PDB file of C-alpha atoms in Angstrom:
ATOM      1  CA  MET A   1       0.000   0.000   0.000  1.00 75.00           C
ATOM      2  CA  THR A   2       2.860   2.357   0.785  1.00 79.00           C
ATOM      3  CA  GLU A   3       4.268   1.740  -2.671  1.00 83.00           C
ATOM      4  CA  LEU A   4       1.022   2.906  -4.221  1.00 75.00           C
ATOM      5  CA  LEU A   5       0.996   6.055  -2.082  1.00 76.00           C
ATOM      6  CA  GLU A   6       4.591   6.754  -2.990  1.00 81.00           C
ATOM      7  CA  TRP A   7       3.768   6.337  -6.685  1.00 80.00           C
ATOM      8  CA  PHE A   8       0.820   8.755  -6.376  1.00 72.00           C
ATOM      9  CA  SER A   9       3.081  11.263  -4.575  1.00 80.00           C
ATOM     10  CA  ALA A  10       5.749  10.998  -7.232  1.00 83.00           C
ATOM     11  CA  ASN A  11       3.229  11.277 -10.087  1.00 81.00           C
ATOM     12  CA  LYS A  12       0.659  13.660  -8.621  1.00 83.00           C
ATOM     13  CA  ASP A  13       0.586  15.839 -11.750  1.00 84.00           C
ATOM     14  CA  ALA A  14      -0.199  12.800 -13.918  1.00 82.00           C
ATOM     15  CA  VAL A  15      -2.856  11.611 -11.461  1.00 78.00           C
ATOM     16  CA  ILE A  16      -4.494  15.055 -11.467  1.00 85.00           C
ATOM     17  CA  ALA A  17      -4.407  15.163 -15.280  1.00 86.00           C
ATOM     18  CA  ILE A  18      -5.974  11.705 -15.503  1.00 87.00           C
ATOM     19  CA  GLY A  19      -8.665  12.740 -13.003  1.00 84.00           C
ATOM     20  CA  VAL A  20      -9.443  15.898 -14.953  1.00 86.00           C
ATOM     21  CA  PHE A  21      -9.566  13.899 -18.201  1.00 88.00           C
ATOM     22  CA  ILE A  22     -11.935  11.293 -16.725  1.00 88.00           C
ATOM     23  CA  SER A  23     -14.132  14.057 -15.289  1.00 86.00           C
ATOM     24  CA  ALA A  24     -14.294  15.844 -18.655  1.00 86.00           C
ATOM     25  CA  LEU A  25     -15.044  12.575 -20.439  1.00 86.00           C
ATOM     26  CA  SER A  26     -17.879  11.708 -18.051  1.00 86.00           C
ATOM     27  CA  THR A  27     -19.329  15.233 -18.445  1.00 85.00           C
ATOM     28  CA  LEU A  28     -19.166  14.892 -22.213  1.00 87.00           C
ATOM     29  CA  PHE A  29     -20.862  11.484 -22.060  1.00 84.00           C
ATOM     30  CA  ALA A  30     -23.643  12.791 -19.768  1.00 82.00           C
ATOM     31  CA  SER A  31     -24.176  15.772 -22.091  1.00 82.00           C
ATOM     32  CA  TYR A  32     -24.475  13.479 -25.095  1.00 81.00           C
ATOM     33  CA  ILE A  33     -27.005  11.247 -23.319  1.00 81.00           C
ATOM     34  CA  SER A  34     -29.031  14.322 -22.314  1.00 77.00           C
ATOM     35  CA  TYR A  35     -28.906  15.753 -25.855  1.00 74.00           C
ATOM     36  CA  SER A  36     -29.946  12.426 -27.369  1.00 74.00           C
ATOM     37  CA  ALA A  37     -32.921  12.052 -25.019  1.00 71.00           C
ATOM     38  CA  SER A  38     -33.986  15.661 -25.599  1.00 74.00           C
ATOM     39  CA  ARG A  39     -33.754  15.286 -29.365  1.00 73.00           C
ATOM     40  CA  LYS A  40     -35.840  12.108 -29.333  1.00 74.00           C
ATOM     41  CA  ASN A  41     -38.446  13.824 -27.176  1.00 75.00           C
ATOM     42  CA  ASN A  42     -38.597  16.827 -29.533  1.00 80.00           C
ATOM     43  CA  ILE A  43     -38.943  14.629 -32.597  1.00 83.00           C
ATOM     44  CA  SER A  44     -41.686  12.586 -30.927  1.00 85.00           C
ATOM     45  CA  THR A  45     -43.545  15.760 -29.945  1.00 87.00           C
ATOM     46  CA  LEU A  46     -43.323  17.133 -33.482  1.00 89.00           C
ATOM     47  CA  ARG A  47     -44.450  13.793 -34.914  1.00 89.00           C
ATOM     48  CA  GLU A  48     -47.468  13.749 -32.589  1.00 91.00           C
ATOM     49  CA  LYS A  49     -48.401  17.276 -33.714  1.00 94.00           C
ATOM     50  CA  TRP A  50     -48.022  16.181 -37.355  1.00 93.00           C
ATOM     51  CA  ILE A  51     -50.396  13.275 -36.710  1.00 94.00           C
ATOM     52  CA  ASP A  52     -52.944  15.518 -34.951  1.00 95.00           C
ATOM     53  CA  ASP A  53     -52.815  18.110 -37.733  1.00 96.00           C
ATOM     54  CA  LEU A  54     -53.225  15.456 -40.425  1.00 96.00           C
ATOM     55  CA  ARG A  55     -56.189  13.945 -38.548  1.00 95.00           C
ATOM     56  CA  THR A  56     -57.823  17.368 -38.223  1.00 95.00           C
ATOM     57  CA  ASP A  57     -57.353  18.188 -41.908  1.00 95.00           C
ATOM     58  CA  ILE A  58     -58.649  14.803 -43.089  1.00 95.00           C
ATOM     59  CA  ALA A  59     -61.718  15.228 -40.875  1.00 94.00           C
ATOM     60  CA  GLU A  60     -62.234  18.730 -42.267  1.00 92.00           C
ATOM     61  CA  ILE A  61     -61.911  17.765 -45.915  1.00 91.00           C
ATOM     62  CA  LEU A  62     -64.131  14.668 -46.031  1.00 89.00           C
ATOM     63  CA  PRO A  63     -67.557  16.295 -45.594  1.00 87.00           C
ATOM     64  CA  THR A  64     -66.884  18.741 -48.444  1.00 85.00           C
ATOM     65  CA  HIS A  65     -68.984  16.768 -50.942  1.00 79.00           C
ATOM     66  CA  PHE A  66     -72.084  17.067 -48.735  1.00 77.00           C
ATOM     67  CA  SER A  67     -71.619  20.831 -48.446  1.00 75.00           C
ATOM     68  CA  LEU A  68     -71.049  21.270 -52.167  1.00 74.00           C
ATOM     69  CA  HIS A  69     -73.990  19.070 -53.103  1.00 71.00           C
ATOM     70  CA  PHE A  70     -76.260  20.941 -50.707  1.00 69.00           C
ATOM     71  CA  HIS A  71     -75.272  24.368 -52.101  1.00 63.00           C
ATOM     72  CA  LYS A  72     -74.875  23.343 -55.762  1.00 65.00           C
ATOM     73  CA  LYS A  73     -77.956  25.118 -57.069  1.00 61.00           C
ATOM     74  CA  LYS A  74     -78.365  27.777 -54.415  1.00 68.00           C
ATOM     75  CA  ASP A  75     -75.432  30.011 -53.665  1.00 72.00           C
ATOM     76  CA  LYS A  76     -72.437  30.598 -55.959  1.00 76.00           C
ATOM     77  CA  ASP A  77     -70.518  32.516 -53.264  1.00 80.00           C
ATOM     78  CA  GLU A  78     -70.955  29.640 -50.835  1.00 78.00           C
ATOM     79  CA  ILE A  79     -69.775  27.144 -53.472  1.00 78.00           C
ATOM     80  CA  TYR A  80     -66.717  29.298 -54.122  1.00 82.00           C
ATOM     81  CA  GLN A  81     -65.903  29.472 -50.395  1.00 84.00           C
ATOM     82  CA  ILE A  82     -66.337  25.709 -49.902  1.00 83.00           C
ATOM     83  CA  SER A  83     -64.105  25.022 -52.916  1.00 85.00           C
ATOM     84  CA  LYS A  84     -61.489  27.463 -51.678  1.00 89.00           C
ATOM     85  CA  ASP A  85     -61.498  25.966 -48.172  1.00 90.00           C
ATOM     86  CA  PHE A  86     -61.203  22.477 -49.652  1.00 90.00           C
ATOM     87  CA  SER A  87     -58.201  23.542 -51.745  1.00 92.00           C
ATOM     88  CA  VAL A  88     -56.419  25.094 -48.766  1.00 94.00           C
ATOM     89  CA  VAL A  89     -56.894  22.040 -46.552  1.00 94.00           C
ATOM     90  CA  ARG A  90     -55.955  19.681 -49.393  1.00 94.00           C
ATOM     91  CA  GLN A  91     -52.727  21.605 -49.940  1.00 95.00           C
ATOM     92  CA  ARG A  92     -51.892  21.432 -46.216  1.00 95.00           C
ATOM     93  CA  ILE A  93     -52.326  17.668 -46.355  1.00 96.00           C
ATOM     94  CA  LEU A  94     -50.266  17.300 -49.525  1.00 95.00           C
ATOM     95  CA  LEU A  95     -47.434  19.372 -48.075  1.00 95.00           C
ATOM     96  CA  ARG A  96     -47.236  16.990 -45.116  1.00 94.00           C
ATOM     97  CA  LEU A  97     -46.898  13.902 -47.296  1.00 95.00           C
ATOM     98  CA  ASN A  98     -43.600  12.272 -48.192  1.00 95.00           C
ATOM     99  CA  PRO A  99     -43.527  11.356 -51.903  1.00 94.00           C
ATOM    100  CA  LYS A 100     -40.973   8.630 -51.146  1.00 96.00           C
ATOM    101  CA  LYS A 101     -43.503   6.651 -49.106  1.00 96.00           C
ATOM    102  CA  GLU A 102     -46.008   4.406 -50.847  1.00 97.00           C
ATOM    103  CA  ASP A 103     -48.892   5.018 -48.422  1.00 97.00           C
ATOM    104  CA  HIS A 104     -48.417   8.768 -48.690  1.00 96.00           C
ATOM    105  CA  ASN A 105     -48.596   8.522 -52.495  1.00 97.00           C
ATOM    106  CA  LYS A 106     -51.775   6.478 -52.196  1.00 97.00           C
ATOM    107  CA  LEU A 107     -53.369   9.198 -50.046  1.00 97.00           C
ATOM    108  CA  PHE A 108     -52.241  11.799 -52.586  1.00 95.00           C
ATOM    109  CA  GLU A 109     -53.965   9.819 -55.376  1.00 96.00           C
ATOM    110  CA  LEU A 110     -57.158   9.384 -53.352  1.00 96.00           C
ATOM    111  CA  LEU A 111     -57.317  13.116 -52.619  1.00 94.00           C
ATOM    112  CA  ASP A 112     -56.925  13.797 -56.350  1.00 93.00           C
ATOM    113  CA  GLN A 113     -59.783  11.401 -57.086  1.00 93.00           C
ATOM    114  CA  TYR A 114     -61.878  13.128 -54.433  1.00 90.00           C
ATOM    115  CA  ARG A 115     -61.176  16.547 -55.969  1.00 89.00           C
ATOM    116  CA  SER A 116     -62.056  15.214 -59.448  1.00 88.00           C
ATOM    117  CA  ARG A 117     -65.367  13.825 -58.191  1.00 87.00           C
ATOM    118  CA  LEU A 118     -66.209  17.170 -56.604  1.00 83.00           C
ATOM    119  CA  ASN A 119     -65.988  18.763 -60.050  1.00 79.00           C
ATOM    120  CA  GLU A 120     -68.309  16.243 -61.683  1.00 78.00           C
ATOM    121  CA  ASP A 121     -71.853  17.351 -62.456  1.00 73.00           C
ATOM    122  CA  LYS A 122     -73.438  14.080 -61.370  1.00 79.00           C
ATOM    123  CA  TYR A 123     -73.430  13.526 -57.614  1.00 75.00           C
ATOM    124  CA  ASP A 124     -72.953   9.905 -56.567  1.00 82.00           C
ATOM    125  CA  GLN A 125     -73.082   9.679 -52.791  1.00 83.00           C
ATOM    126  CA  VAL A 126     -72.153   5.977 -52.730  1.00 87.00           C
ATOM    127  CA  LYS A 127     -68.917   6.623 -54.627  1.00 88.00           C
ATOM    128  CA  PHE A 128     -68.058   9.507 -52.333  1.00 86.00           C
ATOM    129  CA  ILE A 129     -68.596   7.329 -49.272  1.00 90.00           C
ATOM    130  CA  GLU A 130     -66.410   4.572 -50.748  1.00 94.00           C
ATOM    131  CA  LEU A 131     -63.709   7.123 -51.511  1.00 93.00           C
ATOM    132  CA  GLU A 132     -63.995   8.588 -48.006  1.00 93.00           C
ATOM    133  CA  ASN A 133     -63.596   5.109 -46.516  1.00 95.00           C
ATOM    134  CA  ASP A 134     -60.457   4.571 -48.613  1.00 97.00           C
ATOM    135  CA  ILE A 135     -59.065   7.955 -47.526  1.00 96.00           C
ATOM    136  CA  ARG A 136     -59.811   7.179 -43.867  1.00 95.00           C
ATOM    137  CA  ALA A 137     -58.200   3.745 -44.156  1.00 97.00           C
ATOM    138  CA  ILE A 138     -54.941   4.903 -45.755  1.00 97.00           C
ATOM    139  CA  SER A 139     -54.645   7.996 -43.555  1.00 96.00           C
ATOM    140  CA  GLY A 140     -55.291   5.791 -40.511  1.00 96.00           C
ATOM    141  CA  LYS A 141     -52.489   3.495 -41.627  1.00 97.00           C
ATOM    142  CA  ILE A 142     -50.134   6.450 -42.123  1.00 96.00           C
ATOM    143  CA  MET A 143     -50.997   7.906 -38.701  1.00 95.00           C
ATOM    144  CA  ARG A 144     -50.621   4.516 -36.997  1.00 95.00           C
ATOM    145  CA  THR A 145     -47.162   4.050 -38.533  1.00 93.00           C
ATOM    146  CA  GLU A 146     -46.081   7.518 -37.434  1.00 92.00           C
ATOM    147  CA  TRP A 147     -47.569   7.006 -33.955  1.00 91.00           C
ATOM    148  CA  GLN A 148     -45.565   3.806 -33.532  1.00 91.00           C
ATOM    149  CA  LYS A 149     -42.401   5.747 -34.395  1.00 87.00           C
ATOM    150  CA  ALA A 150     -43.347   8.520 -31.948  1.00 83.00           C
ATOM    151  CA  SER A 151     -44.050   6.080 -29.128  1.00 82.00           C
ATOM    152  CA  LYS A 152     -40.626   4.462 -29.658  1.00 80.00           C
ATOM    153  CA  GLY A 153     -38.945   7.862 -29.714  1.00 72.00           C
ATOM    154  CA  ILE A 154     -37.711   7.442 -33.287  1.00 68.00           C
TER     155      ILE A 154
END
């Protein structure tokens, strides 16, 4: 034991340097762990907001055909406003989609079909409901996938 104490006495500058180095390394490691956890939490929070916003916009856009059909022969200003609102919400949805993901492209295509049907003269409620069900299904799949990533902190 005395030999060890003698060695520490003889090499106190080296021991202090090693201690400082280990302290700095542990601080750096703790900072990295904190940064990593914070980043994952931020990404998860942003992903949850993305999911909520997508859900809100899908819910807002789907009843458009009922509104347009109801106002078709009555009020041109109301038709214009409904069409404008639809376009704005549709664009918000499209801007959230990733063109590299298959499900996102499918939702994009379904929204285009929906828009095309809105411009048709003949109103077919059954086809709109089928299209709405398809939109709900694919958007539900997209949101579920993103929610799983958010819950894992990815």
